[in-house]
C-alpha cells in the first residue's frame, strides 16, 4: 500500500467500495475492445478526479495498477490542482493531465503540473500555454479539443479540416508544446447513433491530419466517459476519461 497508516482504514473503505465499480468498468472496456479486435490494456484509463479527495484518487490509481492498467489522473478545475501536490499522489508518480476548460490566467498553474493538456480549445490558449511553458523551461504535450457534437455549451474547434489544420500546424511549430492528438466530449444524448457519429468524427479528423498534414505523432484520441466508453473504444479511443463509474456519483452535481 502506498497509502499512509493514518489514512489506511479510510483507504480500505474506498477500496471495498471502488474495486467492484472499477472491475465493472474494465469488463465493459474489455468487451468493447474485443468486439473490434483491440487490446484493452493499451487504452489509458484517465481518472476524472473533480471533487474527489487525494485518498480516493490514490486508491483508484492503485487498483488500476494492480490490474495491470495504464492509469493517469485528469483534473479539470485549476483551483483543485493543489491537491495533486498531495504526497499520496506525488509518491505514486501517476501521470497528471488537465482536461478542463482553460482560462488564460490559469495557464501557468496548468503547465506547472500537467504533462498532457487535453483542452486546447482556442488559439489564445495555445499562446498562453506556450508562453508559460517557455518561461518555465518545460515542454508539454497537448491535444486539440474539437466540438464534435455542435453543442453550444462545449468548447473546442469546429470539426472541420479547415478549423483543425491551422491549430495543428501552429502547435507543431511550437518549441514548448507538442501536439499528440485530439480530444472531444461526445454528444450529450441517450441516442447511441448520435454519440457514435460524434466520436467517429474525431477519429476521422485525426486520421486525416496524420495523413494529409504528415503528422504521425497525432496518436491520441481522448474520448469516452462513464456513459459512452464502449462506443469510444469501438471508435478508436486511446484514452478514456472516467469519473462517476469508478468513484460514484459526484456529490451535489
Ligand atoms: C468529469 C469529466 C469526465 C468524466 O465524467 P464521468 O461521466 O463522471 O465519467 C470526462 N471528461 C471531462 C472533460 C470531464 O469534465
PDB file of C-alpha atoms and ligand atoms in Angstrom:
ATOM      1  CA  UNK A   1       0.000   0.000   0.000  1.00  0.00           C
ATOM      2  CA  UNK A   2       1.193   3.489  -0.789  1.00  0.00           C
ATOM      3  CA  UNK A   3      -1.459   4.963   1.484  1.00  0.00           C
ATOM      4  CA  UNK A   4      -0.036   6.029   4.867  1.00  0.00           C
ATOM      5  CA  UNK A   5      -1.227   4.375   8.084  1.00  0.00           C
ATOM      6  CA  UNK A   6      -3.430   7.208   9.340  1.00  0.00           C
ATOM      7  CA  UNK A   7      -5.448   7.039   6.139  1.00  0.00           C
ATOM      8  CA  UNK A   8      -5.448   3.272   5.879  1.00  0.00           C
ATOM      9  CA  UNK A   9      -8.890   2.424   7.260  1.00  0.00           C
ATOM     10  CA  UNK A  10     -10.434   5.131   5.106  1.00  0.00           C
ATOM     11  CA  UNK A  11      -8.457   3.780   2.164  1.00  0.00           C
ATOM     12  CA  UNK A  12      -9.749   0.281   2.877  1.00  0.00           C
ATOM     13  CA  UNK A  13     -13.333   1.542   2.788  1.00  0.00           C
ATOM     14  CA  UNK A  14     -12.664   3.207  -0.550  1.00  0.00           C
ATOM     15  CA  UNK A  15     -11.033   0.042  -1.918  1.00  0.00           C
ATOM     16  CA  UNK A  16     -14.024  -2.068  -0.992  1.00  0.00           C
ATOM     17  CA  UNK A  17     -16.408   0.429  -2.484  1.00  0.00           C
ATOM     18  CA  UNK A  18     -14.479   1.154  -5.672  1.00  0.00           C
ATOM     19  CA  UNK A  19     -12.971  -2.220  -6.613  1.00  0.00           C
ATOM     20  CA  UNK A  20     -16.261  -3.705  -7.907  1.00  0.00           C
ATOM     21  CA  UNK A  21     -17.072  -0.477  -9.739  1.00  0.00           C
ATOM     22  CA  UNK A  22     -13.655  -0.437 -11.371  1.00  0.00           C
ATOM     23  CA  UNK A  23     -13.895  -4.109 -12.344  1.00  0.00           C
ATOM     24  CA  UNK A  24     -17.230  -3.373 -14.000  1.00  0.00           C
ATOM     25  CA  UNK A  25     -15.631  -0.517 -15.980  1.00  0.00           C
ATOM     26  CA  UNK A  26     -12.733  -2.754 -17.025  1.00  0.00           C
ATOM     27  CA  UNK A  27     -15.031  -5.521 -18.193  1.00  0.00           C
ATOM     28  CA  UNK A  28     -17.005  -3.001 -20.264  1.00  0.00           C
ATOM     29  CA  UNK A  29     -13.708  -1.805 -21.774  1.00  0.00           C
ATOM     30  CA  UNK A  30     -12.568  -5.344 -22.403  1.00  0.00           C
ATOM     31  CA  UNK A  31     -15.810  -6.388 -24.114  1.00  0.00           C
ATOM     32  CA  UNK A  32     -15.751  -3.327 -26.372  1.00  0.00           C
ATOM     33  CA  UNK A  33     -12.079  -3.845 -27.258  1.00  0.00           C
ATOM     34  CA  UNK A  34     -12.731  -7.474 -28.121  1.00  0.00           C
ATOM     35  CA  UNK A  35     -15.561  -6.563 -30.456  1.00  0.00           C
ATOM     36  CA  UNK A  36     -13.148  -4.561 -32.597  1.00  0.00           C
ATOM     37  CA  UNK A  37     -10.011  -6.673 -32.127  1.00  0.00           C
ATOM     38  CA  UNK A  38      -8.167  -4.252 -29.857  1.00  0.00           C
ATOM     39  CA  UNK A  39      -6.097  -4.888 -26.725  1.00  0.00           C
ATOM     40  CA  UNK A  40      -7.836  -3.029 -23.899  1.00  0.00           C
ATOM     41  CA  UNK A  41      -4.558  -2.811 -21.957  1.00  0.00           C
ATOM     42  CA  UNK A  42      -3.257  -0.307 -24.471  1.00  0.00           C
ATOM     43  CA  UNK A  43      -6.021   2.108 -23.508  1.00  0.00           C
ATOM     44  CA  UNK A  44      -5.186   4.594 -20.763  1.00  0.00           C
ATOM     45  CA  UNK A  45      -7.810   4.882 -18.054  1.00  0.00           C
ATOM     46  CA  UNK A  46      -7.751   8.530 -17.033  1.00  0.00           C
ATOM     47  CA  UNK A  47      -9.392   9.148 -13.674  1.00  0.00           C
ATOM     48  CA  UNK A  48     -11.549  12.276 -13.867  1.00  0.00           C
ATOM     49  CA  UNK A  49     -10.835  13.490 -10.348  1.00  0.00           C
ATOM     50  CA  UNK A  50     -13.008  16.576  -9.892  1.00  0.00           C
ATOM     51  CA  UNK A  51     -14.397  16.802  -6.328  1.00  0.00           C
ATOM     52  CA  UNK A  52     -12.504  13.657  -5.193  1.00  0.00           C
ATOM     53  CA  UNK A  53     -10.065  13.505  -2.291  1.00  0.00           C
ATOM     54  CA  UNK A  54      -6.378  12.536  -2.617  1.00  0.00           C
ATOM     55  CA  UNK A  55      -7.079   9.265  -0.757  1.00  0.00           C
ATOM     56  CA  UNK A  56      -9.838   8.266  -3.183  1.00  0.00           C
ATOM     57  CA  UNK A  57      -7.646   9.131  -6.155  1.00  0.00           C
ATOM     58  CA  UNK A  58      -4.626   7.256  -4.775  1.00  0.00           C
ATOM     59  CA  UNK A  59      -6.753   4.164  -4.122  1.00  0.00           C
ATOM     60  CA  UNK A  60      -8.171   4.222  -7.654  1.00  0.00           C
ATOM     61  CA  UNK A  61      -4.658   4.530  -9.119  1.00  0.00           C
ATOM     62  CA  UNK A  62      -3.522   1.612  -7.005  1.00  0.00           C
ATOM     63  CA  UNK A  63      -6.479  -0.558  -8.071  1.00  0.00           C
ATOM     64  CA  UNK A  64      -5.757   0.188 -11.735  1.00  0.00           C
ATOM     65  CA  UNK A  65      -2.093  -0.682 -11.342  1.00  0.00           C
ATOM     66  CA  UNK A  66      -2.878  -3.930  -9.547  1.00  0.00           C
ATOM     67  CA  UNK A  67      -4.904  -4.860 -12.601  1.00  0.00           C
ATOM     68  CA  UNK A  68      -2.069  -4.024 -14.987  1.00  0.00           C
ATOM     69  CA  UNK A  69      -3.743  -0.949 -16.449  1.00  0.00           C
ATOM     70  CA  UNK A  70      -2.324   2.307 -17.715  1.00  0.00           C
ATOM     71  CA  UNK A  71      -3.554   4.991 -15.359  1.00  0.00           C
ATOM     72  CA  UNK A  72      -3.497   8.780 -15.392  1.00  0.00           C
ATOM     73  CA  UNK A  73      -5.275  11.423 -13.374  1.00  0.00           C
ATOM     74  CA  UNK A  74      -7.094  14.300 -15.035  1.00  0.00           C
ATOM     75  CA  UNK A  75      -8.017  17.500 -13.256  1.00  0.00           C
ATOM     76  CA  UNK A  76     -10.478  19.940 -14.701  1.00  0.00           C
ATOM     77  CA  UNK A  77     -10.525  22.689 -12.176  1.00  0.00           C
ATOM     78  CA  UNK A  78      -7.403  24.807 -11.887  1.00  0.00           C
ATOM     79  CA  UNK A  79      -8.447  25.536  -8.269  1.00  0.00           C
ATOM     80  CA  UNK A  80      -8.142  21.832  -7.439  1.00  0.00           C
ATOM     81  CA  UNK A  81      -4.620  21.452  -8.773  1.00  0.00           C
ATOM     82  CA  UNK A  82      -3.131  21.901  -5.317  1.00  0.00           C
ATOM     83  CA  UNK A  83      -4.401  18.507  -4.246  1.00  0.00           C
ATOM     84  CA  UNK A  84      -2.202  16.874  -6.874  1.00  0.00           C
ATOM     85  CA  UNK A  85       0.751  18.025  -4.801  1.00  0.00           C
ATOM     86  CA  UNK A  86      -0.502  15.737  -2.033  1.00  0.00           C
ATOM     87  CA  UNK A  87       2.249  13.269  -1.059  1.00  0.00           C
ATOM     88  CA  UNK A  88      -0.103  10.366  -1.824  1.00  0.00           C
ATOM     89  CA  UNK A  89      -0.136  11.351  -5.469  1.00  0.00           C
ATOM     90  CA  UNK A  90       3.400  12.663  -5.759  1.00  0.00           C
ATOM     91  CA  UNK A  91       4.778   9.413  -4.342  1.00  0.00           C
ATOM     92  CA  UNK A  92       2.925   7.180  -6.751  1.00  0.00           C
ATOM     93  CA  UNK A  93       4.233   9.128  -9.775  1.00  0.00           C
ATOM     94  CA  UNK A  94       0.993   8.825 -11.715  1.00  0.00           C
ATOM     95  CA  UNK A  95       0.923  10.863 -14.946  1.00  0.00           C
ATOM     96  CA  UNK A  96      -1.085  14.048 -14.495  1.00  0.00           C
ATOM     97  CA  UNK A  97      -3.277  15.512 -17.192  1.00  0.00           C
ATOM     98  CA  UNK A  98      -5.558  18.522 -17.440  1.00  0.00           C
ATOM     99  CA  UNK A  99      -8.975  18.003 -19.033  1.00  0.00           C
ATOM    100  CA  UNK A 100     -10.995  21.089 -18.097  1.00  0.00           C
ATOM    101  CA  UNK A 101     -11.918  24.345 -19.716  1.00  0.00           C
ATOM    102  CA  UNK A 102      -8.830  26.554 -19.638  1.00  0.00           C
ATOM    103  CA  UNK A 103      -8.579  30.199 -18.721  1.00  0.00           C
ATOM    104  CA  UNK A 104      -5.514  32.116 -19.835  1.00  0.00           C
ATOM    105  CA  UNK A 105      -4.878  33.387 -16.304  1.00  0.00           C
ATOM    106  CA  UNK A 106      -4.567  29.765 -15.076  1.00  0.00           C
ATOM    107  CA  UNK A 107      -2.154  28.682 -17.812  1.00  0.00           C
ATOM    108  CA  UNK A 108       0.879  28.888 -15.560  1.00  0.00           C
ATOM    109  CA  UNK A 109      -0.612  26.585 -12.901  1.00  0.00           C
ATOM    110  CA  UNK A 110      -1.742  24.068 -15.501  1.00  0.00           C
ATOM    111  CA  UNK A 111       1.620  23.995 -17.286  1.00  0.00           C
ATOM    112  CA  UNK A 112       3.280  23.536 -13.913  1.00  0.00           C
ATOM    113  CA  UNK A 113       1.553  20.279 -13.100  1.00  0.00           C
ATOM    114  CA  UNK A 114       0.096  18.627 -16.200  1.00  0.00           C
ATOM    115  CA  UNK A 115       2.298  16.743 -18.615  1.00  0.00           C
ATOM    116  CA  UNK A 116      -0.578  16.342 -21.071  1.00  0.00           C
ATOM    117  CA  UNK A 117      -3.197  19.072 -21.544  1.00  0.00           C
ATOM    118  CA  UNK A 118      -6.340  17.795 -23.314  1.00  0.00           C
ATOM    119  CA  UNK A 119      -8.256  21.015 -23.683  1.00  0.00           C
ATOM    120  CA  UNK A 120      -6.591  23.365 -26.167  1.00  0.00           C
ATOM    121  CA  UNK A 121      -9.908  24.684 -27.422  1.00  0.00           C
ATOM    122  CA  UNK A 122      -8.922  28.040 -28.933  1.00  0.00           C
ATOM    123  CA  UNK A 123      -5.907  29.788 -30.347  1.00  0.00           C
ATOM    124  CA  UNK A 124      -5.426  32.151 -27.398  1.00  0.00           C
ATOM    125  CA  UNK A 125      -4.995  29.214 -25.028  1.00  0.00           C
ATOM    126  CA  UNK A 126      -2.238  27.775 -27.181  1.00  0.00           C
ATOM    127  CA  UNK A 127      -0.481  31.163 -26.999  1.00  0.00           C
ATOM    128  CA  UNK A 128      -0.821  31.357 -23.204  1.00  0.00           C
ATOM    129  CA  UNK A 129       0.318  27.772 -22.590  1.00  0.00           C
ATOM    130  CA  UNK A 130       3.257  28.208 -24.923  1.00  0.00           C
ATOM    131  CA  UNK A 131       4.406  31.372 -23.206  1.00  0.00           C
ATOM    132  CA  UNK A 132       4.136  29.802 -19.752  1.00  0.00           C
ATOM    133  CA  UNK A 133       5.879  26.587 -20.780  1.00  0.00           C
ATOM    134  CA  UNK A 134       8.714  28.528 -22.379  1.00  0.00           C
ATOM    135  CA  UNK A 135       9.180  30.691 -19.306  1.00  0.00           C
ATOM    136  CA  UNK A 136       9.256  27.623 -17.080  1.00  0.00           C
ATOM    137  CA  UNK A 137      11.640  25.785 -19.395  1.00  0.00           C
ATOM    138  CA  UNK A 138       9.127  22.953 -19.856  1.00  0.00           C
ATOM    139  CA  UNK A 139       7.802  21.033 -22.851  1.00  0.00           C
ATOM    140  CA  UNK A 140       4.159  19.977 -22.612  1.00  0.00           C
ATOM    141  CA  UNK A 141       2.110  17.598 -24.722  1.00  0.00           C
ATOM    142  CA  UNK A 142      -1.279  18.888 -25.818  1.00  0.00           C
ATOM    143  CA  UNK A 143      -4.444  17.673 -27.513  1.00  0.00           C
ATOM    144  CA  UNK A 144      -6.655  19.825 -29.688  1.00  0.00           C
ATOM    145  CA  UNK A 145     -10.214  19.833 -28.337  1.00  0.00           C
ATOM    146  CA  UNK A 146     -12.860  19.506 -31.021  1.00  0.00           C
ATOM    147  CA  UNK A 147     -16.559  20.234 -30.605  1.00  0.00           C
ATOM    148  CA  UNK A 148     -17.893  17.202 -32.458  1.00  0.00           C
ATOM    149  CA  UNK A 149     -21.422  17.451 -31.064  1.00  0.00           C
ATOM    150  CA  UNK A 150     -22.089  21.059 -32.046  1.00  0.00           C
ATOM    151  CA  UNK A 151     -23.484  21.662 -28.542  1.00  0.00           C
ATOM    152  CA  UNK A 152     -23.040  25.318 -27.656  1.00  0.00           C
ATOM    153  CA  UNK A 153     -22.081  24.583 -24.046  1.00  0.00           C
ATOM    154  CA  UNK A 154     -18.974  22.765 -25.219  1.00  0.00           C
ATOM    155  CA  UNK A 155     -15.660  24.284 -26.140  1.00  0.00           C
ATOM    156  CA  UNK A 156     -13.460  23.275 -28.984  1.00  0.00           C
ATOM    157  CA  UNK A 157     -12.585  23.847 -32.597  1.00  0.00           C
ATOM    158  CA  UNK A 158     -15.205  23.165 -35.249  1.00  0.00           C
ATOM    159  CA  UNK A 159     -14.990  19.570 -36.522  1.00  0.00           C
ATOM    160  CA  UNK A 160     -13.741  20.538 -39.943  1.00  0.00           C
ATOM    161  CA  UNK A 161     -10.435  20.192 -41.719  1.00  0.00           C
ATOM    162  CA  UNK A 162     -10.332  23.966 -42.204  1.00  0.00           C
ATOM    163  CA  UNK A 163     -10.560  24.576 -38.453  1.00  0.00           C
ATOM    164  CA  UNK A 164      -8.211  21.796 -37.355  1.00  0.00           C
ATOM    165  CA  UNK A 165      -5.344  22.198 -39.810  1.00  0.00           C
ATOM    166  CA  UNK A 166      -4.228  25.697 -38.703  1.00  0.00           C
ATOM    167  CA  UNK A 167      -4.183  24.907 -34.968  1.00  0.00           C
ATOM    168  CA  UNK A 168      -2.346  21.627 -35.522  1.00  0.00           C
ATOM    169  CA  UNK A 169       0.245  23.406 -37.671  1.00  0.00           C
ATOM    170  CA  UNK A 170       0.531  26.224 -35.170  1.00  0.00           C
ATOM    171  CA  UNK A 171       1.202  23.733 -32.353  1.00  0.00           C
ATOM    172  CA  UNK A 172       3.664  21.712 -34.420  1.00  0.00           C
ATOM    173  CA  UNK A 173       5.689  24.883 -34.949  1.00  0.00           C
ATOM    174  CA  UNK A 174       5.917  25.475 -31.184  1.00  0.00           C
ATOM    175  CA  UNK A 175       9.148  24.733 -29.350  1.00  0.00           C
ATOM    176  CA  UNK A 176       7.436  24.201 -25.991  1.00  0.00           C
ATOM    177  CA  UNK A 177       4.136  22.489 -26.927  1.00  0.00           C
ATOM    178  CA  UNK A 178       3.867  19.170 -28.715  1.00  0.00           C
ATOM    179  CA  UNK A 179       0.505  18.167 -30.238  1.00  0.00           C
ATOM    180  CA  UNK A 180      -0.112  14.425 -29.810  1.00  0.00           C
ATOM    181  CA  UNK A 181      -3.760  14.025 -30.777  1.00  0.00           C
ATOM    182  CA  UNK A 182      -7.350  15.195 -30.474  1.00  0.00           C
ATOM    183  CA  UNK A 183      -9.914  15.257 -27.671  1.00  0.00           C
ATOM    184  CA  UNK A 184     -13.694  15.535 -27.623  1.00  0.00           C
ATOM    185  CA  UNK A 185     -16.669  15.286 -25.297  1.00  0.00           C
ATOM    186  CA  UNK A 186     -19.270  13.133 -27.032  1.00  0.00           C
ATOM    187  CA  UNK A 187     -22.809  14.263 -27.755  1.00  0.00           C
ATOM    188  CA  UNK A 188     -24.849  14.516 -24.557  1.00  0.00           C
ATOM    189  CA  UNK A 189     -27.741  12.261 -25.548  1.00  0.00           C
ATOM    190  CA  UNK A 190     -29.024   8.732 -24.999  1.00  0.00           C
ATOM    191  CA  UNK A 191     -29.076   8.280 -28.776  1.00  0.00           C
ATOM    192  CA  UNK A 192     -26.126   5.927 -29.315  1.00  0.00           C
ATOM    193  CA  UNK A 193     -26.016   6.610 -33.033  1.00  0.00           C
ATOM    194  CA  UNK A 194     -25.524  10.333 -32.416  1.00  0.00           C
ATOM    195  CA  UNK A 195     -22.817   9.654 -29.835  1.00  0.00           C
ATOM    196  CA  UNK A 196     -21.067   7.277 -32.216  1.00  0.00           C
ATOM    197  CA  UNK A 197     -21.237   9.806 -35.049  1.00  0.00           C
ATOM    198  CA  UNK A 198     -19.583  12.474 -32.904  1.00  0.00           C
ATOM    199  CA  UNK A 199     -16.805  10.163 -31.684  1.00  0.00           C
ATOM    200  CA  UNK A 200     -16.180   8.727 -35.136  1.00  0.00           C
ATOM    201  CA  UNK A 201     -15.804  12.262 -36.459  1.00  0.00           C
ATOM    202  CA  UNK A 202     -12.879  12.786 -34.076  1.00  0.00           C
ATOM    203  CA  UNK A 203     -11.098   9.681 -35.331  1.00  0.00           C
ATOM    204  CA  UNK A 204     -11.661  10.680 -38.954  1.00  0.00           C
ATOM    205  CA  UNK A 205     -10.239  14.141 -38.314  1.00  0.00           C
ATOM    206  CA  UNK A 206      -7.236  12.657 -36.523  1.00  0.00           C
ATOM    207  CA  UNK A 207      -6.628  10.171 -39.351  1.00  0.00           C
ATOM    208  CA  UNK A 208      -6.964  12.970 -41.887  1.00  0.00           C
ATOM    209  CA  UNK A 209      -4.443  15.141 -40.042  1.00  0.00           C
ATOM    210  CA  UNK A 210      -1.931  12.316 -39.731  1.00  0.00           C
ATOM    211  CA  UNK A 211      -2.190  11.564 -43.419  1.00  0.00           C
ATOM    212  CA  UNK A 212      -2.690  14.939 -45.078  1.00  0.00           C
ATOM    213  CA  UNK A 213      -0.572  17.049 -42.741  1.00  0.00           C
ATOM    214  CA  UNK A 214       2.072  14.353 -42.429  1.00  0.00           C
ATOM    215  CA  UNK A 215       1.648  14.317 -38.646  1.00  0.00           C
ATOM    216  CA  UNK A 216       2.039  10.688 -37.492  1.00  0.00           C
ATOM    217  CA  UNK A 217       2.675  11.958 -33.952  1.00  0.00           C
ATOM    218  CA  UNK A 218      -1.065  12.612 -33.572  1.00  0.00           C
ATOM    219  CA  UNK A 219      -1.591   9.216 -31.965  1.00  0.00           C
ATOM    220  CA  UNK A 220      -4.005  10.011 -29.167  1.00  0.00           C
ATOM    221  CA  UNK A 221      -7.784  10.093 -29.229  1.00  0.00           C
ATOM    222  CA  UNK A 222      -9.130  11.222 -25.855  1.00  0.00           C
ATOM    223  CA  UNK A 223     -12.827  10.368 -25.876  1.00  0.00           C
ATOM    224  CA  UNK A 224     -15.341   8.359 -23.903  1.00  0.00           C
ATOM    225  CA  UNK A 225     -16.601   8.920 -20.344  1.00  0.00           C
ATOM    226  CA  UNK A 226     -18.614   6.801 -17.889  1.00  0.00           C
ATOM    227  CA  UNK A 227     -21.681   6.719 -20.130  1.00  0.00           C
ATOM    228  CA  UNK A 228     -20.148   6.172 -23.553  1.00  0.00           C
ATOM    229  CA  UNK A 229     -16.850   4.408 -23.055  1.00  0.00           C
ATOM    230  CA  UNK A 230     -17.788   1.286 -25.070  1.00  0.00           C
ATOM    231  CA  UNK A 231     -18.634   3.344 -28.134  1.00  0.00           C
ATOM    232  CA  UNK A 232     -15.424   5.339 -27.699  1.00  0.00           C
ATOM    233  CA  UNK A 233     -13.289   2.199 -27.538  1.00  0.00           C
ATOM    234  CA  UNK A 234     -15.006   0.769 -30.595  1.00  0.00           C
ATOM    235  CA  UNK A 235     -14.275   4.033 -32.417  1.00  0.00           C
ATOM    236  CA  UNK A 236     -10.586   4.039 -31.502  1.00  0.00           C
ATOM    237  CA  UNK A 237     -10.168   5.896 -28.179  1.00  0.00           C
ATOM    238  CA  UNK A 238      -6.641   5.654 -26.753  1.00  0.00           C
ATOM    239  CA  UNK A 239      -7.567   7.499 -23.536  1.00  0.00           C
ATOM    240  CA  UNK A 240     -10.958   7.171 -21.831  1.00  0.00           C
ATOM    241  CA  UNK A 241     -11.806   9.707 -19.111  1.00  0.00           C
ATOM    242  CA  UNK A 242     -13.820   8.075 -16.342  1.00  0.00           C
ATOM    243  CA  UNK A 243     -15.181   9.641 -13.173  1.00  0.00           C
ATOM    244  CA  UNK A 244     -18.530   8.593 -11.739  1.00  0.00           C
ATOM    245  CA  UNK A 245     -18.454   4.969 -12.953  1.00  0.00           C
ATOM    246  CA  UNK A 246     -15.387   4.398 -10.752  1.00  0.00           C
ATOM    247  CA  UNK A 247     -15.780   6.892  -7.887  1.00  0.00           C
ATOM    248  CA  UNK A 248     -19.568   7.000  -7.646  1.00  0.00           C
ATOM    249  CA  UNK A 249     -21.948   9.892  -8.285  1.00  0.00           C
ATOM    250  CA  UNK A 250     -20.432  13.321  -7.715  1.00  0.00           C
ATOM    251  CA  UNK A 251     -21.852  14.987  -4.619  1.00  0.00           C
ATOM    252  CA  UNK A 252     -24.087  17.923  -5.428  1.00  0.00           C
ATOM    253  CA  UNK A 253     -23.502  17.831  -9.186  1.00  0.00           C
TER     254      UNK A 253
HETATM  255  C1  LIG B   1     -15.985  14.901 -15.420  1.00  0.00           C
HETATM  256  C2  LIG B   1     -15.387  14.673 -16.753  1.00  0.00           C
HETATM  257  C3  LIG B   1     -15.278  13.384 -17.301  1.00  0.00           C
HETATM  258  C4  LIG B   1     -15.792  12.147 -16.602  1.00  0.00           C
HETATM  259  O1  LIG B   1     -17.183  12.182 -16.477  1.00  0.00           O
HETATM  260  P1  LIG B   1     -17.996  10.940 -15.880  1.00  0.00           P
HETATM  261  O2  LIG B   1     -19.284  10.992 -16.586  1.00  0.00           O
HETATM  262  O3  LIG B   1     -18.081  11.171 -14.422  1.00  0.00           O
HETATM  263  O4  LIG B   1     -17.215   9.711 -16.211  1.00  0.00           O
HETATM  264  C5  LIG B   1     -14.669  13.252 -18.534  1.00  0.00           C
HETATM  265  N1  LIG B   1     -14.209  14.322 -19.229  1.00  0.00           N
HETATM  266  C6  LIG B   1     -14.303  15.567 -18.746  1.00  0.00           C
HETATM  267  C7  LIG B   1     -13.789  16.704 -19.561  1.00  0.00           C
HETATM  268  C8  LIG B   1     -14.904  15.785 -17.511  1.00  0.00           C
HETATM  269  O5  LIG B   1     -15.002  17.024 -17.036  1.00  0.00           O
END
